[in-house]
Short mmCIF file of C-alpha atoms in Angstrom, two decimals:
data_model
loop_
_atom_site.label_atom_id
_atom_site.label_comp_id
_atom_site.label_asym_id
_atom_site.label_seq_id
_atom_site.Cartn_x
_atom_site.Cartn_y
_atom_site.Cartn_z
CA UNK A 231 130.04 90.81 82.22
CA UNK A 232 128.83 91.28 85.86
CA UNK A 233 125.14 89.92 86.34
CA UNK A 234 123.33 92.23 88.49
CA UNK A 235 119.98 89.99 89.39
CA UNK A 236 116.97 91.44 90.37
CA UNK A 237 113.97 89.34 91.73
CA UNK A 238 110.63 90.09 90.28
CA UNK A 239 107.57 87.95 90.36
CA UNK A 240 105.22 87.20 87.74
CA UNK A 241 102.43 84.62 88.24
CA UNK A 242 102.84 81.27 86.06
CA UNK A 243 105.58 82.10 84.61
CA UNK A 244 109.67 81.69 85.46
CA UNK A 245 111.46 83.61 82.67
CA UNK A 246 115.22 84.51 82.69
CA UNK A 247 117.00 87.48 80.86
CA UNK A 248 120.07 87.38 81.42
CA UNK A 249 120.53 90.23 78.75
CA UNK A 250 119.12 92.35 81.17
CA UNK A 251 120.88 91.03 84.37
CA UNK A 252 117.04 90.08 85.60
CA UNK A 253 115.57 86.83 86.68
CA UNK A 254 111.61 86.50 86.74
CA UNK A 255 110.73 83.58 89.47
CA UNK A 256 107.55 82.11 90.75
CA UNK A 257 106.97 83.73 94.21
CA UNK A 258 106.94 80.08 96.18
CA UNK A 259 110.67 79.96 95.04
CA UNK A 260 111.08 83.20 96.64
CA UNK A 261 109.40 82.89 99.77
CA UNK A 262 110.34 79.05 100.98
CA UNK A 263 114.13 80.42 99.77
CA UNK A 264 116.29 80.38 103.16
CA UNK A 265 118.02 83.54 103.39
CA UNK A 266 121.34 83.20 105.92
CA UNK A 267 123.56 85.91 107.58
CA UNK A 268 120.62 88.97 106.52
CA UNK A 269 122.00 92.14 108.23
CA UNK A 270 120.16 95.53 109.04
CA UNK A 271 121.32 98.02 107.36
CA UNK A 272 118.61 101.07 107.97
CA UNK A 273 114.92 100.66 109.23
CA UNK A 274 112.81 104.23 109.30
CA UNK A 275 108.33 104.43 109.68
CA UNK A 276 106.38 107.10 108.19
CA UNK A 277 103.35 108.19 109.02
CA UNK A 278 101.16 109.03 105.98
CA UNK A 279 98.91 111.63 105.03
CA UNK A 280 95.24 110.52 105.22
CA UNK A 281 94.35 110.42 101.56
CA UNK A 282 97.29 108.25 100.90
CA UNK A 283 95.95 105.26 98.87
CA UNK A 284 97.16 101.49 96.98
CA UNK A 285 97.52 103.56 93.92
CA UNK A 286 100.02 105.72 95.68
CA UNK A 287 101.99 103.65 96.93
CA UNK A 288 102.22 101.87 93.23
CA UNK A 289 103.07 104.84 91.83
CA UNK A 290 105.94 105.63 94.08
CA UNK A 291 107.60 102.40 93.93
CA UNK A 292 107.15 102.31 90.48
CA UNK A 293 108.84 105.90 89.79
CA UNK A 294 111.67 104.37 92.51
CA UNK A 295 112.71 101.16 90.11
CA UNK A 296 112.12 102.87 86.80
CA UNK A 297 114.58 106.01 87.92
CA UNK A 298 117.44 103.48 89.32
CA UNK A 299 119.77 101.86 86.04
CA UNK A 300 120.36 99.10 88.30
CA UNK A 301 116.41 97.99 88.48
CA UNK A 302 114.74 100.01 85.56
CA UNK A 303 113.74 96.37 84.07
CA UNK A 304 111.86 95.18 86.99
CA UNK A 305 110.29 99.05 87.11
CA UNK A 306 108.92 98.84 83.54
CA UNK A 307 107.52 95.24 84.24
CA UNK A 308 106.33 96.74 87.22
CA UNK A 309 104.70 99.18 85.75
CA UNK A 310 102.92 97.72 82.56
CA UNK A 311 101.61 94.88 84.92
CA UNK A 312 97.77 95.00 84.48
CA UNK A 313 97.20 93.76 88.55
CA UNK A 314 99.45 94.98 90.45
CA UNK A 315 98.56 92.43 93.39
CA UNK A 316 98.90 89.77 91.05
CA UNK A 317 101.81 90.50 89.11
CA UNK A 318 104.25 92.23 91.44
CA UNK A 319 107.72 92.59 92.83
CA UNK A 320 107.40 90.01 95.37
CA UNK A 321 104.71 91.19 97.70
CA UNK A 322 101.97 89.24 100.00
CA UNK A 323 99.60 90.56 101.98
CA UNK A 324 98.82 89.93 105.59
CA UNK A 325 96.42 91.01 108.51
CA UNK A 326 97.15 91.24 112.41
CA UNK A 327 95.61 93.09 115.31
CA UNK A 328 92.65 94.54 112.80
CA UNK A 329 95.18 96.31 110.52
CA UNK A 330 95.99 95.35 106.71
CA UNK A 331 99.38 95.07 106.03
CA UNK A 332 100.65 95.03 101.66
CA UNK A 333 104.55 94.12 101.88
CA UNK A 334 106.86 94.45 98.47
CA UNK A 335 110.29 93.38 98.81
CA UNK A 336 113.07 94.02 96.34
CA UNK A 337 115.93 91.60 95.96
CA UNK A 338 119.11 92.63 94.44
CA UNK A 339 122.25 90.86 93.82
CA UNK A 340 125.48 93.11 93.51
CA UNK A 341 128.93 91.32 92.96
CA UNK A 342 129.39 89.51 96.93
CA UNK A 343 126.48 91.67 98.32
CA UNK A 344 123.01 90.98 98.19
CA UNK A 345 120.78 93.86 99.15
CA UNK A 346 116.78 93.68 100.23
CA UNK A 347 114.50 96.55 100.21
CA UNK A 348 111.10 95.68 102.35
CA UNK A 349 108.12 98.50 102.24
CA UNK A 350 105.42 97.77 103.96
CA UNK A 351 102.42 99.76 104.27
CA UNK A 352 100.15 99.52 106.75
CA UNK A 353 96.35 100.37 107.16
CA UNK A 354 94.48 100.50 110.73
CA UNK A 355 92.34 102.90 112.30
CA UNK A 356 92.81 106.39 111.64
CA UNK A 357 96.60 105.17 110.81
CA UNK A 358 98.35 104.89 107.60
CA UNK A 359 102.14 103.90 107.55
CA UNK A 360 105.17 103.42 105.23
CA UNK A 361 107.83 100.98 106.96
CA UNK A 362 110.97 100.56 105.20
CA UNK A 363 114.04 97.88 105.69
CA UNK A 364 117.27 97.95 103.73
CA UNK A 365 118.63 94.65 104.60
CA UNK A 366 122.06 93.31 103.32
CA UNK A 367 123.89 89.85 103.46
CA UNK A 368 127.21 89.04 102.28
CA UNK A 369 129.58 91.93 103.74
CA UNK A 370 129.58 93.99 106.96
CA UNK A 371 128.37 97.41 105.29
CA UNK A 372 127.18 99.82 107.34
CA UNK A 373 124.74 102.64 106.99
CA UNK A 374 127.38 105.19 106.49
CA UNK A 375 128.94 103.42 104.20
CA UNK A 376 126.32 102.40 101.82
CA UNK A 377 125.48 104.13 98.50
CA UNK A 378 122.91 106.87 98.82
CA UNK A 379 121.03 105.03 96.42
CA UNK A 380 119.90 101.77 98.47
CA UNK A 381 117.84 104.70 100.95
CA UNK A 382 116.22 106.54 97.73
CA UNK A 383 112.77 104.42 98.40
CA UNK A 384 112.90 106.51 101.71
CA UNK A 385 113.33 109.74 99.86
CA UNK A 386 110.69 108.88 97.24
CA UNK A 387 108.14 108.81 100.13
CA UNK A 388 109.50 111.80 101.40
CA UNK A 389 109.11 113.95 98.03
CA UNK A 390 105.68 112.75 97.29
CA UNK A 391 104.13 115.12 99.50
CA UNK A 392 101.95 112.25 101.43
CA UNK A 393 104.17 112.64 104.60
CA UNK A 394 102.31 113.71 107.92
CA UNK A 395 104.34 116.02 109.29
CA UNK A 396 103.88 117.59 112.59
CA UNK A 397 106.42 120.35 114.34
CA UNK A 398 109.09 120.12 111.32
CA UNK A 399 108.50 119.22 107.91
CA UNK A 400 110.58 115.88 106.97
CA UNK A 401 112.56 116.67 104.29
CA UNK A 402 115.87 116.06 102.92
CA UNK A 403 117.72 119.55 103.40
CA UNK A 404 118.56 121.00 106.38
CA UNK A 405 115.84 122.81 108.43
CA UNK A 406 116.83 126.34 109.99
CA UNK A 407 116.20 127.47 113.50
CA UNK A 408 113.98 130.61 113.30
CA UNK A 409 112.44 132.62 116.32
CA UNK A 410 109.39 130.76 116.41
CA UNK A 411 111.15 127.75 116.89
CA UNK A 412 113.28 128.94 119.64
CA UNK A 413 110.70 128.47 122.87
CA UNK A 414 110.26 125.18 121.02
CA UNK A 415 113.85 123.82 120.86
CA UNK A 416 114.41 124.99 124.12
CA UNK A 417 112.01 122.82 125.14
CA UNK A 418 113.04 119.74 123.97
CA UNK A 419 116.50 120.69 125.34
CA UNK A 420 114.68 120.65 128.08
CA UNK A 421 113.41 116.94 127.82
CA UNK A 422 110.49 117.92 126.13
CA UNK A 423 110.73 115.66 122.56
CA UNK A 424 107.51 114.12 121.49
CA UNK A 425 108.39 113.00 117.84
CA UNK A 426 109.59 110.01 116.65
CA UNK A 427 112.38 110.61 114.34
CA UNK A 428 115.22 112.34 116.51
CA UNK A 429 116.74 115.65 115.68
CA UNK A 430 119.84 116.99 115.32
CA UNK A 431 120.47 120.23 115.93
CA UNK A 432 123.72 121.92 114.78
CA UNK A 433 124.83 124.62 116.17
CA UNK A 434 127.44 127.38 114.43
CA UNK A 435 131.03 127.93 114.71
CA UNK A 436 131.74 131.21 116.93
CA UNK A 437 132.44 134.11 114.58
CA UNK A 438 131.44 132.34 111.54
CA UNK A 439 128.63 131.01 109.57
CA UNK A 440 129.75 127.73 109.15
CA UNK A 441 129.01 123.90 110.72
CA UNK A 442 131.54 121.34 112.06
CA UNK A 443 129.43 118.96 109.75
CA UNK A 444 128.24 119.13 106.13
CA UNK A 445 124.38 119.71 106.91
CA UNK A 446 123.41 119.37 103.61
CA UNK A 447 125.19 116.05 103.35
CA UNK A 448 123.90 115.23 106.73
CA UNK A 449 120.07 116.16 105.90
CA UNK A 450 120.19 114.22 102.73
CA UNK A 451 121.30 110.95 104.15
CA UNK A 452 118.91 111.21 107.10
CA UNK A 453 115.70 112.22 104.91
CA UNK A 454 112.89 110.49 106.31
CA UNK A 455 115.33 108.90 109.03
CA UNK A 456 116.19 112.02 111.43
CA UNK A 457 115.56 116.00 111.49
CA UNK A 458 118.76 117.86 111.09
CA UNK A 459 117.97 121.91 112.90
CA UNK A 460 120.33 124.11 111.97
CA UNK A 461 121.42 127.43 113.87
CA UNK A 462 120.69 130.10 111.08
CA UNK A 463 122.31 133.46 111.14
CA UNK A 464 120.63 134.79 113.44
CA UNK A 465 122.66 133.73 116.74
CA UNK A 466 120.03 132.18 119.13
CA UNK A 467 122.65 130.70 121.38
CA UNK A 468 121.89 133.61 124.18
CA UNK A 469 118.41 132.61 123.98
CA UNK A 470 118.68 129.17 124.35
CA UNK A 471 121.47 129.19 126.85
CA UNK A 472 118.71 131.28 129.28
CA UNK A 473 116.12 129.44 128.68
CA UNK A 474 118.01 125.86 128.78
CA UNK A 475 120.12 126.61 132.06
CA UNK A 476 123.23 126.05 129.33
CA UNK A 477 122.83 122.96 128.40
CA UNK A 478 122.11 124.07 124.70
CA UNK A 479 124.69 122.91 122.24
CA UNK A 480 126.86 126.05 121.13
CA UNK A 481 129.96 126.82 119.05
CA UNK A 482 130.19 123.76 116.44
CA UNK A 483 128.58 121.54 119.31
CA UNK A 484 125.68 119.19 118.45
CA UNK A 485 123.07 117.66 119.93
CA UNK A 486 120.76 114.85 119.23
CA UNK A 487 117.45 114.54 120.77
CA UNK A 488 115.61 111.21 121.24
CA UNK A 489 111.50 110.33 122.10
CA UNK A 490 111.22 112.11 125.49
CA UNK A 491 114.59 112.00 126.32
CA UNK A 492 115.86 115.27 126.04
CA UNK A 493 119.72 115.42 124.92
CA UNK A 494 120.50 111.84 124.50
CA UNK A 495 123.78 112.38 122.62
CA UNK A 496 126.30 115.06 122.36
CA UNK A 497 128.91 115.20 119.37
CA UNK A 498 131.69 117.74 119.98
CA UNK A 499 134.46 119.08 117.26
CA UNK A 500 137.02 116.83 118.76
CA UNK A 501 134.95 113.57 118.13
CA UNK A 502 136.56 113.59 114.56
CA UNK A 503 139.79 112.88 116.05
CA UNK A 504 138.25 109.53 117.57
CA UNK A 505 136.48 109.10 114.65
CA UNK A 506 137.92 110.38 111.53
CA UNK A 507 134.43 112.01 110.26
CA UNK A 508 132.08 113.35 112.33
CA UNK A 509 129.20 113.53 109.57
CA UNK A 510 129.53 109.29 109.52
CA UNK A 511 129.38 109.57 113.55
CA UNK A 512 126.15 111.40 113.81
CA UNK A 513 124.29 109.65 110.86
CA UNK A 514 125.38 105.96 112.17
CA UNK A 515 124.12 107.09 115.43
CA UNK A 516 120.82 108.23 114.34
CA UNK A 517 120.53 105.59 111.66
CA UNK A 518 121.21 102.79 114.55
CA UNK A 519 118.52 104.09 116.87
CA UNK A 520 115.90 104.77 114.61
CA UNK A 521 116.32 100.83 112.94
CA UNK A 522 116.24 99.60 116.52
CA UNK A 523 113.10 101.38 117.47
CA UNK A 524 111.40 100.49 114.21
CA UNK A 525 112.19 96.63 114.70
CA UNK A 526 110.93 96.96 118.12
CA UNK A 527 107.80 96.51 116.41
CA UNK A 528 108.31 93.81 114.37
CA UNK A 529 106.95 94.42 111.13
CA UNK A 530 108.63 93.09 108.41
CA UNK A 531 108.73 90.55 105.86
CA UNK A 532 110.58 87.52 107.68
CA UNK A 533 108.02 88.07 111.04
CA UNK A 534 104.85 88.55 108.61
CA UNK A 535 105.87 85.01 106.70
CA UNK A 536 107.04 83.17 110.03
CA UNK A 537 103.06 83.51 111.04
CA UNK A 538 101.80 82.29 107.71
CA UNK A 539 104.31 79.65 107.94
CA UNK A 540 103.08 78.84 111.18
CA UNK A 541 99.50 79.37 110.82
CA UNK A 542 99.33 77.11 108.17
CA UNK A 543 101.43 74.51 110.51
CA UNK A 544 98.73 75.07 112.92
CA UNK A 545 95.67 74.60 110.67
CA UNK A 546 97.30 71.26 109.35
CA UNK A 547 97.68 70.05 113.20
CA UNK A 548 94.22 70.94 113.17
CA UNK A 549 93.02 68.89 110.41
CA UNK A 550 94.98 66.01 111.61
CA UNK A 551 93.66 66.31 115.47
CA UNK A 552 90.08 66.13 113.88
CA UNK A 553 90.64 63.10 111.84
CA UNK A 554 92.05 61.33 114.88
CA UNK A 555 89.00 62.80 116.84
CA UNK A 556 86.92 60.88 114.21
CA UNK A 557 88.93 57.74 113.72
CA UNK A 558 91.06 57.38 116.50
CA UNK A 559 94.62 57.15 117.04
CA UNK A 560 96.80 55.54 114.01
CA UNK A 561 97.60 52.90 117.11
CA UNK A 562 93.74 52.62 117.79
CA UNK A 563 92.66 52.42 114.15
CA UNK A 564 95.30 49.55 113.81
CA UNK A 565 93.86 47.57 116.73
CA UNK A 566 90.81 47.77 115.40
CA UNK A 567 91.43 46.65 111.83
CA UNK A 568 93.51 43.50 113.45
CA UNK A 569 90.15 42.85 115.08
CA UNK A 570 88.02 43.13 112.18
CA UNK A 571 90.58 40.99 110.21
CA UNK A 572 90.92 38.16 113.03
CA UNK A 573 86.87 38.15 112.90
CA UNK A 574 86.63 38.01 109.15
CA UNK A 575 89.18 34.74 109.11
CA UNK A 576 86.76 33.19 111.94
CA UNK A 577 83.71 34.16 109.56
CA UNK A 578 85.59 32.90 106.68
CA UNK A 579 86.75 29.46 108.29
CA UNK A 580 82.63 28.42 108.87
CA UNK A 581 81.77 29.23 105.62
CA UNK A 582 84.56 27.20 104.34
CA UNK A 583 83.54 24.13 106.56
CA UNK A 584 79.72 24.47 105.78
CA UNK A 585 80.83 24.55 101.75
CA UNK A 586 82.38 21.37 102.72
CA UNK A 587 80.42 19.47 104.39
CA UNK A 588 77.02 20.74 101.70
CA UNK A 589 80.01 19.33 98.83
CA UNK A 590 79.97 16.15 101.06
CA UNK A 591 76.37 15.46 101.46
CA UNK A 592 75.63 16.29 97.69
CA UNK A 593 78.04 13.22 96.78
CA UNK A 594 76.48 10.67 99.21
CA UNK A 595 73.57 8.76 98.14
CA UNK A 596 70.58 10.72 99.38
CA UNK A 597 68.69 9.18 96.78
CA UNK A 598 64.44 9.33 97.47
CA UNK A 599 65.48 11.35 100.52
CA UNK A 600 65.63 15.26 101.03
CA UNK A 601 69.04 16.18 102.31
CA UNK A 602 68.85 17.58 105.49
CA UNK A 603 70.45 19.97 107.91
CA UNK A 604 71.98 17.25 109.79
CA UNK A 605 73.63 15.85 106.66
CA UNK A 606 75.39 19.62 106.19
#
């Protein structure tokens, strides 16, 4: 039998069931664990709607593990937990630069591989965020080539309606162009782009209705991660090409469009030669940006438990740079207890004489005399 293992944390407790391929650990097992070779495989942030709350984010994560065979054991533990910030999926929380930060983290082992899903949602002013990792240590997978179902936390968030959305909706099927949109695309063609996830925009085959990629495909593997605009029946390519100067992508041409960067990637038909599938070459290229920009910012759960490592390092140095303050240097407090001693063994050897000579006196014969302090 192959023993899937899935981490879960539950206070006081460190049960195993290997029945159920799951192992229950304290979370100090977890968190002081080193963790060696940890590649990233996808890294996306949402912004969230305004009334998106704790209770929200429970519910999606726990709807994520329950619906997934592979971690349906850790979902229903999850789920029946009766504090969720006390009996979790390993999560902490953390604060920095006057926003609250709750981070979960999901570790799965799978035959060689061991996969990690971070979220982390964030809470500042007037900002509420989802950032997801999808780490993976033990092969050299990449994006393209992992299952759909190690990005279905990002589609989770997507579906539950509690995206911000600005120009396009983020979604997970293909968005297409329509004359309102035109004046807009043209735009960002333009150098014009002012969201963060990039877009892709496909354009159609000449005399056809078809794409040189699988859009569908394409949209469903960059939900939450990238746009993908596609040319609709309606053939806008005269429209663009005016108002772009031609640098609009036509004829089975696409285009990707980064932050204020206008076309910052072009993918042409005969890429797939090069290549050998030019739905892998646009989604790796998307996928690598957008996890590049996202750890720009570092958030996640390695920086967030460096500083609590550190902090605590810090308060301990602290502590110990006070007691020194108080009572000196180990070398000084040494000093001074050879100095006490060396008195104490002066003290000692007077006493010891005057016992002496008082012994000394007692036995003479001070008979009809008082013994006096010359005799001592």
């Amino acid at each position: 039998m192959n023993l899937h293992t899935i981490s879960f944390i539950c206070p006081l407790k460190l049960i195993s069931i290997l029945r159920c391929g799951i192992i229950i650990v304290n979370s100090s097992s977890l968190l002081n664990s080193k963790r060696e070779g940890n590649m990233r495989v996808l890294s996306t942030k949402l912004d969230l709607d305004s009334s998106f709350s704790k209770e929200d984010l429970y519910n999606i994560l726990s709807e994520w593990l329950k619906s997934n065979t592979l971690y349906r054991a850790a979902g229903e533990l999850f789920d029946v937990s009766g504090d969720k910030d006390e009996t979790k999926v390993e999560t902490f929380t953390a604060q920095r630069d006057e926003r609250d930060f709750l981070l979960f983290r999901l570790t799965h082992i799978y035959y060689s591989q061991t996969w990690e899903t971070e979220v982390i949602y964030l809470v500042g002013k007037n900002q509420k965020s989802v950032i997801i990792h999808i780490n993976c240590s033990g092969d050299t997978t990449r994006f393209d080539d992992a299952p759909l179902l190690r990005s279905e936390i990002i589609r989770r968030f997507v579906k539950s309606g509690k995206i911000r959305a600005d120009d396009l909706p983020i979604t997970d099927t293909p968005i297409y162009l329509t004359s309102d949109k035109v004046d807009w695309l043209a735009g960002i063609m333009n150098g014009k782009y002012s969201e963060d996830l990039p877009l892709v925009f496909v354009s159609k085959i000449f005399n056809s209705s078809g794409y040189e990629i699988d859009i569908d495909r394409v949209a469903h593997s960059l939900c939450g991660v990238g746009y993908v605009l596609a040319e609709a029946d309606d053939n806008f390519v005269g429209l663009l090409k005016d108002k772009t100067s031609a640098r609009n992508p036509y004829n089975g041409h696409i285009g990707v469009y980064y932050y204020g960067d206008g076309v910052s990637k072009s993918f042409s038909p005969l890429d797939v030669g090069r290549t050998g599938s030019l739905d892998k070459l646009v989604v790796s290229e998307v996928a690598k940006y957008v996890t590049a920009q996202v750890d720009r910012l570092d958030i996640s759960w390695d920086s967030f438990y460096n500083e609590k490592v550190s902090k605590k390092a810090r308060e301990s140095e602290e502590l110990l740079d006070e007691a020194i303050d108080e009572n000196g240097s180990l070398e000084e407090q040494l000093k001074n207890a050879k100095e006490k001693i060396h008195k104490l063994v002066q003290e000692n050897g007077v006493l010891t004489a005057q016992k002496e000579a008082l012994q000394k006196a007692l036995r003479e014969e001070t008979e009809g005399r008082l013994i006096l302090a010359a005799d001592i």
